[in-house]
GROMACS .gro file of C-alpha atoms in nm:
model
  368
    1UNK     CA    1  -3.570  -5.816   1.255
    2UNK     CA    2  -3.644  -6.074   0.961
    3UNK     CA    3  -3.962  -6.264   0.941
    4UNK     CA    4  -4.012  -6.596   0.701
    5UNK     CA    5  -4.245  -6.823   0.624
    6UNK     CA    6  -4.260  -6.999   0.284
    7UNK     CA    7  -3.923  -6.819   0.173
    8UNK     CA    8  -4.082  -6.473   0.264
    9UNK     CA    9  -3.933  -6.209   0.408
   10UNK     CA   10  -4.190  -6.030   0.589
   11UNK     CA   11  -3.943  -5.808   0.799
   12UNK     CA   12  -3.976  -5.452   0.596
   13UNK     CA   13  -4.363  -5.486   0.577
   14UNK     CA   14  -4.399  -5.517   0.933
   15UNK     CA   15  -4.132  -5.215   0.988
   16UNK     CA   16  -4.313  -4.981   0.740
   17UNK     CA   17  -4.668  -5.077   0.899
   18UNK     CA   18  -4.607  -5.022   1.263
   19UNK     CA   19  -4.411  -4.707   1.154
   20UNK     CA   20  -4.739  -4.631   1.023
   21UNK     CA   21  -4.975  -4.705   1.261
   22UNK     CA   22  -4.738  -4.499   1.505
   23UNK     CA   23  -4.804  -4.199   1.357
   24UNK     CA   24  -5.174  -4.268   1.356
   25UNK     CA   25  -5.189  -4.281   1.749
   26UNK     CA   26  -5.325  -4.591   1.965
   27UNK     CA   27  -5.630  -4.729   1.828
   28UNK     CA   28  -5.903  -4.650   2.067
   29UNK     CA   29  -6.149  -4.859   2.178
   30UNK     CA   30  -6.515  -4.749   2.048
   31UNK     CA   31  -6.848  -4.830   2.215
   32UNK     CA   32  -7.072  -5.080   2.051
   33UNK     CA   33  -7.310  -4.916   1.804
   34UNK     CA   34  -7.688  -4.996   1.752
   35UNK     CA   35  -7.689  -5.228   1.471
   36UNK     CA   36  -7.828  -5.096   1.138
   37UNK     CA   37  -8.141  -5.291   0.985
   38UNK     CA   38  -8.011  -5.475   0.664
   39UNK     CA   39  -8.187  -5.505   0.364
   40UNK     CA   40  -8.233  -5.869   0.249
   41UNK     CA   41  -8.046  -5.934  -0.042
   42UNK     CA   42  -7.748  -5.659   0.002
   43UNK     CA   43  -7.409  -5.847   0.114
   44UNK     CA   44  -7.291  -5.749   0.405
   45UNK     CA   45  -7.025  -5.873   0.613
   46UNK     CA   46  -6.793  -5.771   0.912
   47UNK     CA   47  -6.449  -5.869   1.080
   48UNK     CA   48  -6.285  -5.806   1.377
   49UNK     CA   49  -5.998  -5.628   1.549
   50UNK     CA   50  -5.644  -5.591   1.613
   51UNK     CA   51  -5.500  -5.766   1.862
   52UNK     CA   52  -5.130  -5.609   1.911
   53UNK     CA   53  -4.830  -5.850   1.943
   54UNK     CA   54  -4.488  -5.795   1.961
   55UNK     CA   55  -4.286  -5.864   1.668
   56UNK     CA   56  -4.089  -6.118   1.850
   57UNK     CA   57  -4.365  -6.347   1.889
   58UNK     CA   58  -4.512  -6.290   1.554
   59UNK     CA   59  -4.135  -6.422   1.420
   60UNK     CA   60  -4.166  -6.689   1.665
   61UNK     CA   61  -4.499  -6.802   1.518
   62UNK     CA   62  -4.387  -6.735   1.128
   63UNK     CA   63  -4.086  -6.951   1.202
   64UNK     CA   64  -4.233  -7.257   1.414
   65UNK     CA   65  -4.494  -7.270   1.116
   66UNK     CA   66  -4.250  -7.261   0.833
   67UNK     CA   67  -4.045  -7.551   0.988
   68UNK     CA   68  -4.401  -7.740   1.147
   69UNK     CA   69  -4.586  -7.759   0.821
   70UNK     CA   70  -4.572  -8.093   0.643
   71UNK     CA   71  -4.654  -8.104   0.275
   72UNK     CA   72  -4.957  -8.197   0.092
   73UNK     CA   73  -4.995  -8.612   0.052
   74UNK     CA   74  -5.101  -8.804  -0.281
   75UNK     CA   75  -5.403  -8.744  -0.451
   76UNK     CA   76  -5.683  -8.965  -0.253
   77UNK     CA   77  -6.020  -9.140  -0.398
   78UNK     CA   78  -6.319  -8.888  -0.389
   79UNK     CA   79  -6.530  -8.871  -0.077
   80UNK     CA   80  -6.901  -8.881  -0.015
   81UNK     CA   81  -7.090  -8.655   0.230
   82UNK     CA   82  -7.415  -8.756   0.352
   83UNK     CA   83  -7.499  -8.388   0.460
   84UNK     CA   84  -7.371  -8.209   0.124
   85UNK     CA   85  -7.589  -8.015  -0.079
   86UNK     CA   86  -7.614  -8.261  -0.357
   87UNK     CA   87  -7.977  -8.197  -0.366
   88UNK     CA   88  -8.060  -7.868  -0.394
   89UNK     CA   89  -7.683  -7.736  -0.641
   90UNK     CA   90  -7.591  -8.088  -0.792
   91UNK     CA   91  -7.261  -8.044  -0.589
   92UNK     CA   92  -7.015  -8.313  -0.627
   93UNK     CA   93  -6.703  -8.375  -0.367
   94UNK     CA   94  -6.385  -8.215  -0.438
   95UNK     CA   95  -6.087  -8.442  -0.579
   96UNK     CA   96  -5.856  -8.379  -0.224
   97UNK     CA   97  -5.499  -8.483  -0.107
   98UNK     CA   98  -5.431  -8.623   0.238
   99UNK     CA   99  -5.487  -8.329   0.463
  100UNK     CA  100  -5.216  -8.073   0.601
  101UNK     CA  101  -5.420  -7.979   0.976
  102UNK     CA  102  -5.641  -8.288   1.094
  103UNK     CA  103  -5.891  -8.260   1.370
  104UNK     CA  104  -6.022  -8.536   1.619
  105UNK     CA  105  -6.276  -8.650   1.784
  106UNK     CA  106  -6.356  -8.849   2.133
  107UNK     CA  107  -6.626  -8.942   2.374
  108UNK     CA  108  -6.578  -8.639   2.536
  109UNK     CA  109  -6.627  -8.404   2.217
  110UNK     CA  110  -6.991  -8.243   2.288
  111UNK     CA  111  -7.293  -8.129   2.118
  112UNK     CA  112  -7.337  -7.766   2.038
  113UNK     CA  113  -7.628  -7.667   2.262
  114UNK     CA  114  -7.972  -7.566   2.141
  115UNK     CA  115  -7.934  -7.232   2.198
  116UNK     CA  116  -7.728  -7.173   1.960
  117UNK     CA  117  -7.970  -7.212   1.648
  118UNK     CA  118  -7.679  -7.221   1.377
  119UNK     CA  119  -7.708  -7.516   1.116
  120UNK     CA  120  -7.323  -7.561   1.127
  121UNK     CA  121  -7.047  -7.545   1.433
  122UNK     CA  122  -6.710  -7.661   1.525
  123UNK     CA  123  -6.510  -7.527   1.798
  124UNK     CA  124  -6.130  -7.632   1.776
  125UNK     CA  125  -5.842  -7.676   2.049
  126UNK     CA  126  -5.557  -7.534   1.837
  127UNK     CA  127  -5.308  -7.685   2.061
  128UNK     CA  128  -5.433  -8.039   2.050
  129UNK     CA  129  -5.609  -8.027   1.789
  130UNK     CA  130  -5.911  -8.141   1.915
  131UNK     CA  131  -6.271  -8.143   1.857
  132UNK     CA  132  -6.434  -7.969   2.177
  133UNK     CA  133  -6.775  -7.930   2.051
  134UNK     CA  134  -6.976  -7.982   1.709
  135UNK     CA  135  -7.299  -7.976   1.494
  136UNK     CA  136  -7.287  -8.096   1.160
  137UNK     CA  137  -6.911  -8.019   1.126
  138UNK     CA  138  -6.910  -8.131   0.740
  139UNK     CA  139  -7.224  -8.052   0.657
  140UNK     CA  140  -7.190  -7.835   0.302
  141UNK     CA  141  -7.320  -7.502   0.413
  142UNK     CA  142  -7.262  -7.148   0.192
  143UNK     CA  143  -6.976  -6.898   0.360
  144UNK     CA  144  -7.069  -6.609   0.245
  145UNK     CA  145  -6.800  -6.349   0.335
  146UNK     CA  146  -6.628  -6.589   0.571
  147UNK     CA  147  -6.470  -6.702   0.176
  148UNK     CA  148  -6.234  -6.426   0.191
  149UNK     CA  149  -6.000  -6.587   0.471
  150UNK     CA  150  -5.911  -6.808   0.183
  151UNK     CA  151  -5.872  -6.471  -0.062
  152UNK     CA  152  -5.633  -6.347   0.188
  153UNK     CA  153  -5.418  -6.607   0.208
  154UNK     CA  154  -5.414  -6.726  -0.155
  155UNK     CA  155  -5.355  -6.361  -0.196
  156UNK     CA  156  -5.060  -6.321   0.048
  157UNK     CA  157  -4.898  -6.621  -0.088
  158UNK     CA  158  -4.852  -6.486  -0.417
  159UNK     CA  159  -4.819  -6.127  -0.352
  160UNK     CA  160  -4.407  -6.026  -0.429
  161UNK     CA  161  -4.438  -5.694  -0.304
  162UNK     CA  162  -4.665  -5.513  -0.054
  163UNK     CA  163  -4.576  -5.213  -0.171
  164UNK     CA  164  -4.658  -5.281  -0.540
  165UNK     CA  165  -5.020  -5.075  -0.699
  166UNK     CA  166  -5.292  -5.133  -0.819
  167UNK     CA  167  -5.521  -4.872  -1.011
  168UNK     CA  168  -5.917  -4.901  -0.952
  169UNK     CA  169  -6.166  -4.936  -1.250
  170UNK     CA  170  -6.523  -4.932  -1.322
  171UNK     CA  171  -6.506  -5.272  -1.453
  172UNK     CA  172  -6.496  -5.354  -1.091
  173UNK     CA  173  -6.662  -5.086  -0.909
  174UNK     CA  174  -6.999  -5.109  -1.159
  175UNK     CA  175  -7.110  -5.461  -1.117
  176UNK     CA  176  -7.022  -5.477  -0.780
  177UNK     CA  177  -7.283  -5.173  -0.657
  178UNK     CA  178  -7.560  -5.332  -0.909
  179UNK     CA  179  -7.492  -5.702  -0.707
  180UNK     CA  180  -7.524  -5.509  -0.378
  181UNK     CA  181  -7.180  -5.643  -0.237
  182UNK     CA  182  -7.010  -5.451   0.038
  183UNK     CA  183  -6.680  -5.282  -0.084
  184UNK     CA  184  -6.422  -5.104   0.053
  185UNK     CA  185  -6.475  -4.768  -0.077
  186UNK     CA  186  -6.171  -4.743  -0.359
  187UNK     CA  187  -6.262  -4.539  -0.671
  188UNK     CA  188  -6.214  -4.577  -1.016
  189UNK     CA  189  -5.860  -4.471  -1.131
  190UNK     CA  190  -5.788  -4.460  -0.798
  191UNK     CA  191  -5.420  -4.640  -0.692
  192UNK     CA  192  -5.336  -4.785  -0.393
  193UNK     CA  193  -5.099  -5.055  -0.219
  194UNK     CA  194  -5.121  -5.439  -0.201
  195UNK     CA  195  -5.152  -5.371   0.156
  196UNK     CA  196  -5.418  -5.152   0.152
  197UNK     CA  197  -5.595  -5.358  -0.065
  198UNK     CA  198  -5.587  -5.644   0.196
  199UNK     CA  199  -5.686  -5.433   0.520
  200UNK     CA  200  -5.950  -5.293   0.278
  201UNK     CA  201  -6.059  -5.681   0.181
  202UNK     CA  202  -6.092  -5.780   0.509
  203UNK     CA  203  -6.197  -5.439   0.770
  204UNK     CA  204  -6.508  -5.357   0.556
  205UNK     CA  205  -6.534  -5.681   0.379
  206UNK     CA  206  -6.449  -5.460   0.086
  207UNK     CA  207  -6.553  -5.690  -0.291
  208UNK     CA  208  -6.352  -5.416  -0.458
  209UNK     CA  209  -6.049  -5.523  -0.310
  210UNK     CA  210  -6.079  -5.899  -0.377
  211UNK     CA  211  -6.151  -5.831  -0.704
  212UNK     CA  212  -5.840  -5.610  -0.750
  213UNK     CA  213  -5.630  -5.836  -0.551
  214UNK     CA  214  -5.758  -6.107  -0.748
  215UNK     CA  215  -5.659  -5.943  -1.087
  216UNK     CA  216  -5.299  -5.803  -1.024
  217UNK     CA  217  -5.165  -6.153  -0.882
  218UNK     CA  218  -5.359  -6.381  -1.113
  219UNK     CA  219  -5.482  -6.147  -1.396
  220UNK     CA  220  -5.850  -6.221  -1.328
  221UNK     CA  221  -6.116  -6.362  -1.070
  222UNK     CA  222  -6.160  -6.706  -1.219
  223UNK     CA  223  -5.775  -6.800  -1.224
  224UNK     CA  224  -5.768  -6.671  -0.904
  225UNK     CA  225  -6.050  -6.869  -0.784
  226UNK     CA  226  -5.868  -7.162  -0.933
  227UNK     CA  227  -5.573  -7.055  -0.686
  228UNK     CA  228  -5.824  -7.101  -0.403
  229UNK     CA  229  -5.939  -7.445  -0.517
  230UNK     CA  230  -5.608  -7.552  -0.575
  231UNK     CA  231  -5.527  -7.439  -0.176
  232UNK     CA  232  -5.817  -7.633  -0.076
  233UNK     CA  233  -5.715  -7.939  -0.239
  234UNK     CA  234  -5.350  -7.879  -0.120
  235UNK     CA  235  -5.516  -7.872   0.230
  236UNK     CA  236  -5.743  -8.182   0.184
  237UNK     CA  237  -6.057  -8.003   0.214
  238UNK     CA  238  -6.289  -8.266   0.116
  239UNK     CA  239  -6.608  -8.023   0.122
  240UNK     CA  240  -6.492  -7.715   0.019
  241UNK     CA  241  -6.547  -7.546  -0.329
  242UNK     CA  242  -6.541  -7.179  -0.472
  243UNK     CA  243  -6.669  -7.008  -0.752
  244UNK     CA  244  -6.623  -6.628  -0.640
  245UNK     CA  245  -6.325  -6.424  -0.446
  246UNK     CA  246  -6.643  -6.246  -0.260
  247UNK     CA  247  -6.874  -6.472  -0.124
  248UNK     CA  248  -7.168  -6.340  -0.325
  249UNK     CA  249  -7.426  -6.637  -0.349
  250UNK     CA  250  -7.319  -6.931  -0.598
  251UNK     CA  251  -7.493  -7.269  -0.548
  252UNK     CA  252  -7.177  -7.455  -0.633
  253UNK     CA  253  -6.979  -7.221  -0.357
  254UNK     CA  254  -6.955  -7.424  -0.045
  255UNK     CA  255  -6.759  -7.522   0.240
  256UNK     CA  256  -6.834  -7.682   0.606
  257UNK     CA  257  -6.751  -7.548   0.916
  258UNK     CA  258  -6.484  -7.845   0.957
  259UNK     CA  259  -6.316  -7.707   0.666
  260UNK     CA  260  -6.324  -7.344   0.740
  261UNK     CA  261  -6.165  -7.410   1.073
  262UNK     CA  262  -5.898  -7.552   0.870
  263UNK     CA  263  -5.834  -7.281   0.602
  264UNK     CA  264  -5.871  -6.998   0.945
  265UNK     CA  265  -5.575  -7.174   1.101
  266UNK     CA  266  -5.391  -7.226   0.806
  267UNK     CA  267  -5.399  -6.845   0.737
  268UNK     CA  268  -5.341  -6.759   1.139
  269UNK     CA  269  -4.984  -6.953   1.060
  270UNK     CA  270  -4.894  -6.685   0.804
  271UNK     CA  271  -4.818  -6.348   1.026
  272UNK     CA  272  -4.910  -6.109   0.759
  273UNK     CA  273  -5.283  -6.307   0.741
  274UNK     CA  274  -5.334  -6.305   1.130
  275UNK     CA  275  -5.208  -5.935   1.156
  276UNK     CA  276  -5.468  -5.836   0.902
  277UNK     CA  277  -5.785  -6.074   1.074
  278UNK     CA  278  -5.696  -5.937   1.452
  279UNK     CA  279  -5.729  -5.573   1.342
  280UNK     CA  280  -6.011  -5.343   1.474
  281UNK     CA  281  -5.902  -5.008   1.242
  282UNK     CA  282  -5.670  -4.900   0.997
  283UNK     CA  283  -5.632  -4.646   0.747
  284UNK     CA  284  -5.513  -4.655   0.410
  285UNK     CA  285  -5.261  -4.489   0.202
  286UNK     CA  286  -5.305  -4.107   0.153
  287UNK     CA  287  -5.431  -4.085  -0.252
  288UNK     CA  288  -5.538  -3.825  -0.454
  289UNK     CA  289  -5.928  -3.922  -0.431
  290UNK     CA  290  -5.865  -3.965  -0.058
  291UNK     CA  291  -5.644  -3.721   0.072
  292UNK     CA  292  -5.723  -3.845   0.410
  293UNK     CA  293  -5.679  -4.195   0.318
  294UNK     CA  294  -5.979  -4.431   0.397
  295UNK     CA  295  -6.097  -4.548   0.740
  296UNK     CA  296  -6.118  -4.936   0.759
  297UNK     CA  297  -6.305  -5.067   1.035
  298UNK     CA  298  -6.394  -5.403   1.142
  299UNK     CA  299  -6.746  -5.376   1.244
  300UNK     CA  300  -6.812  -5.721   1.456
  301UNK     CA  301  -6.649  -5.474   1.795
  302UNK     CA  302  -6.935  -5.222   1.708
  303UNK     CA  303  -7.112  -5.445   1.813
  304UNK     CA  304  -6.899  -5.683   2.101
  305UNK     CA  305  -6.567  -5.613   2.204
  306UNK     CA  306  -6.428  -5.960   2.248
  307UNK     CA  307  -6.362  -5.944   2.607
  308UNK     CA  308  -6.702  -6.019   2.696
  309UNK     CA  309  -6.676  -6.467   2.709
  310UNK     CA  310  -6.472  -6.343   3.063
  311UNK     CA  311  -6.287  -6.729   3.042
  312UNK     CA  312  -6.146  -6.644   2.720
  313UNK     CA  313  -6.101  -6.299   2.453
  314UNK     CA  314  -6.185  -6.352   2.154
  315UNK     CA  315  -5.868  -6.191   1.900
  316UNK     CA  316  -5.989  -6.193   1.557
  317UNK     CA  317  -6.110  -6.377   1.225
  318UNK     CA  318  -6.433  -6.299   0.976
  319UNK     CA  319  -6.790  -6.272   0.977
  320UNK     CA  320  -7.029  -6.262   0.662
  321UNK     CA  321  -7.403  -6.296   0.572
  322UNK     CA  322  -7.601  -6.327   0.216
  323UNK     CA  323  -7.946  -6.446   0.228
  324UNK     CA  324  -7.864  -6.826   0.153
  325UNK     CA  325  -7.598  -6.839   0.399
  326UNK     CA  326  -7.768  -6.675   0.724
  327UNK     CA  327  -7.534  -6.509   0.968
  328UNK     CA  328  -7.145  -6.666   0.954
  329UNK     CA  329  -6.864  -6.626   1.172
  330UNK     CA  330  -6.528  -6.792   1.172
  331UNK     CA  331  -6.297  -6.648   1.474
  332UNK     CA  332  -6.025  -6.727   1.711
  333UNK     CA  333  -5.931  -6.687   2.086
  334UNK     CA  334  -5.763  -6.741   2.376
  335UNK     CA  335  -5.857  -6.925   2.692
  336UNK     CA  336  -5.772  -6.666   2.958
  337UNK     CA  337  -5.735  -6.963   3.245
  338UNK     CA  338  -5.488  -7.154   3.019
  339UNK     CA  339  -5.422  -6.961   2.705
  340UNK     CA  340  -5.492  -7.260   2.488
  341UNK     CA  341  -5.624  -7.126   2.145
  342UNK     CA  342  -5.944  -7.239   2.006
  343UNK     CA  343  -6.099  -7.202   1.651
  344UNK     CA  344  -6.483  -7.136   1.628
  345UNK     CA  345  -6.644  -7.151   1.348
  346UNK     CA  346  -7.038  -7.105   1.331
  347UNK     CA  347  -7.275  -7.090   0.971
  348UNK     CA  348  -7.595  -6.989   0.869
  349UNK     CA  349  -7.738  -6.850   1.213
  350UNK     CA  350  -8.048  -6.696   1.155
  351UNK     CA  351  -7.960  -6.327   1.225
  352UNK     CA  352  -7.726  -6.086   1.341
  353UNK     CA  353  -7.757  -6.115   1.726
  354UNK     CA  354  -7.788  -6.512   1.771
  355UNK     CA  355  -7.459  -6.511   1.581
  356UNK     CA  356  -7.215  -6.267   1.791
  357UNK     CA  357  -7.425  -6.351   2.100
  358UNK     CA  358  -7.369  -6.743   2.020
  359UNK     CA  359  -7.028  -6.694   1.934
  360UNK     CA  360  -6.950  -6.552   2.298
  361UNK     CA  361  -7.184  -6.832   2.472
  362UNK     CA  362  -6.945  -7.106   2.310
  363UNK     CA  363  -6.662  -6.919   2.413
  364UNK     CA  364  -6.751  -6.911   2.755
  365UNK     CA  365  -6.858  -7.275   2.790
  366UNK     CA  366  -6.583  -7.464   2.566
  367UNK     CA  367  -6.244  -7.236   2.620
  368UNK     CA  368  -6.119  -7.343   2.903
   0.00000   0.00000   0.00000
């Protein structure tokens, strides 16, 4: 079976992968763990798991979105926004087009309750495309690792061959342990698969692999970083701007939860992107400095399993925290009474367990 979208033809990456994850066995489901105390200042993020889907649909979706997707408009006049960060970076508005995915508003769109003690929230009906709920939807907040939704898909959109290596070096590896950042575990002179590369960007929130990914399709972080800010201008993301592949703390790297919604459902229309942000484990490429290959594994379902909103499950997306950012998650679901899909999108909670915990209350109340 063929797959497209964009003039890709996904079909032999999706043939080799399941072969592969056939021979690994079913993926089991693990009990939640005890969280781990972070230290403040080490970058840590987490993602979340698999969901399985038949081919067939996953054609279905890469098709409908190929043929659904309207292109960019002209260039408009730049924007203000009352909540930006102005103040504190010096952050001006981003030059945008007309937007790709709009969202909308009515009396009936709520407040995000008090409860939930995030600065930022937005929670999306996919199929309508409308607002359900909201605090400070464009308010410029920093992503942290939620920023590597957009590495993925800039990534996957100029990626000719999944199959295709890249070699690990210490000019990667080095700065990345000084600046704390999570990674992914690849060592230098160590070679290993576009594909890998992803799963390992996205599992463990791995900084080695978006800095790899980052130099074999653009030939270097910042002109790959001006691949992501030329995405977010292609999708009229008004409040959006990156300096870094990683998320690592920049003052001038920003987007609002309105916008991050945007760029998660833009990279849920491209089947390789949603594969990779619904999986739970996977294990990479048998090398000489892993024999064994390395264990990815989304960490948000050590710690929820997904299941638990009971009027919706929630299927996948990205999760990230530095100290300036608080606790972030951007995810997707299902509403299990009608099977609508909603985006949620939460920033800068103030730790761990008001973020997965809010995450699941919002669920519950607004996917219906």
């Amino acid at each position: 079976m063929s797959e497209h979208l964009s003039g890709k033809d996904y079909g032999d990456y999706f043939k080799s992968l399941e072969e592969r994850l056939s021979r690994g066995g079913e993926l089991k489901k693990t009990t939640p763990k005890t969280p781990k105390m972070e230290k403040r200042g080490i970058y840590k993020v987490i993602a979340l798991k698999k969901a399985v889907l038949p081919i067939a649909i996953i054609a279905a979706v890469a098709i409908t979105a190929a043929v659904a997707l309207p292109k960019a408009g002209k260039p408009k006049s730049e924007t203000k926004d009352e909540n930006s960060l102005s103040q504190s970076g010096g952050l001006q508005a981003a030059q945008v087009t007309e937007p790709i995915i709009t969202y909308k508003t009515d009396s009936a769109t709520a407040e995000i309750p008090d409860t939930n003690d995030c600065e930022g929230a937005i929670i999306v009906n996919t199929e309508t495309g409308r607002v359900v709920a909201q605090r400070n939807p464009r308010k410029r907040l920093y992503p942290a690792s939620t920023t590597k939704i957009m590495t993925l898909l800039v990534a996957c959109e100029n990626i000719d061959d999944y199959d295709d290596t890249f070699t690990m070096t210490l000019d990667i590896t080095d700065p990345l342990f000084v600046a704390g950042a999570s990674v992914a575990g690849f060592l230098n002179g160590e070679e290993s698969t576009m594909t890998d590369l992803l799963y390992g960007l996205i599992l463990p929130s791995g900084a080695d692999a978006a800095l790899a990914l980052a130099e074999k399709t653009a030939g270097g972080e910042a002109e790959f970083v001006k691949l992501m800010n030329e995405k977010a201008e292609e999708l009229g993301l008004a409040d959006t701007h990156f300096e870094n592949t990683t998320g690592l703390f920049d003052s001038n790297h920003y987007t609002s939860c309105y916008d991050m919604a945007v760029i998660l459902e833009t990279a849920l229309k491209n089947p390789i992107c949603k594969k990779i942000l619904s999986t739970k484990r996977y294990t990479a490429s048998s090398t000489p400095k892993h024999p064994e290959g390395i264990e990815f594994s989304a960490t948000l379902f050590d710690y929820m399993y997904g299941t638990e909103p009971e009027t919706a499950t929630i299927l996948g997306g990205k999760t990230g925290f530095v100290n300036e950012s608080g606790y972030c998650i951007a995810s997707y679901g299902n509403s299990n009474e009608t099977d609508n899909e909603y985006i949620v999108v939460t920033l800068k909670n103030s730790s761990r367990w008001p973020a997965f915990h809010g995450q699941i209350d919002l669920y519950k109340q607004f996917a219906k």
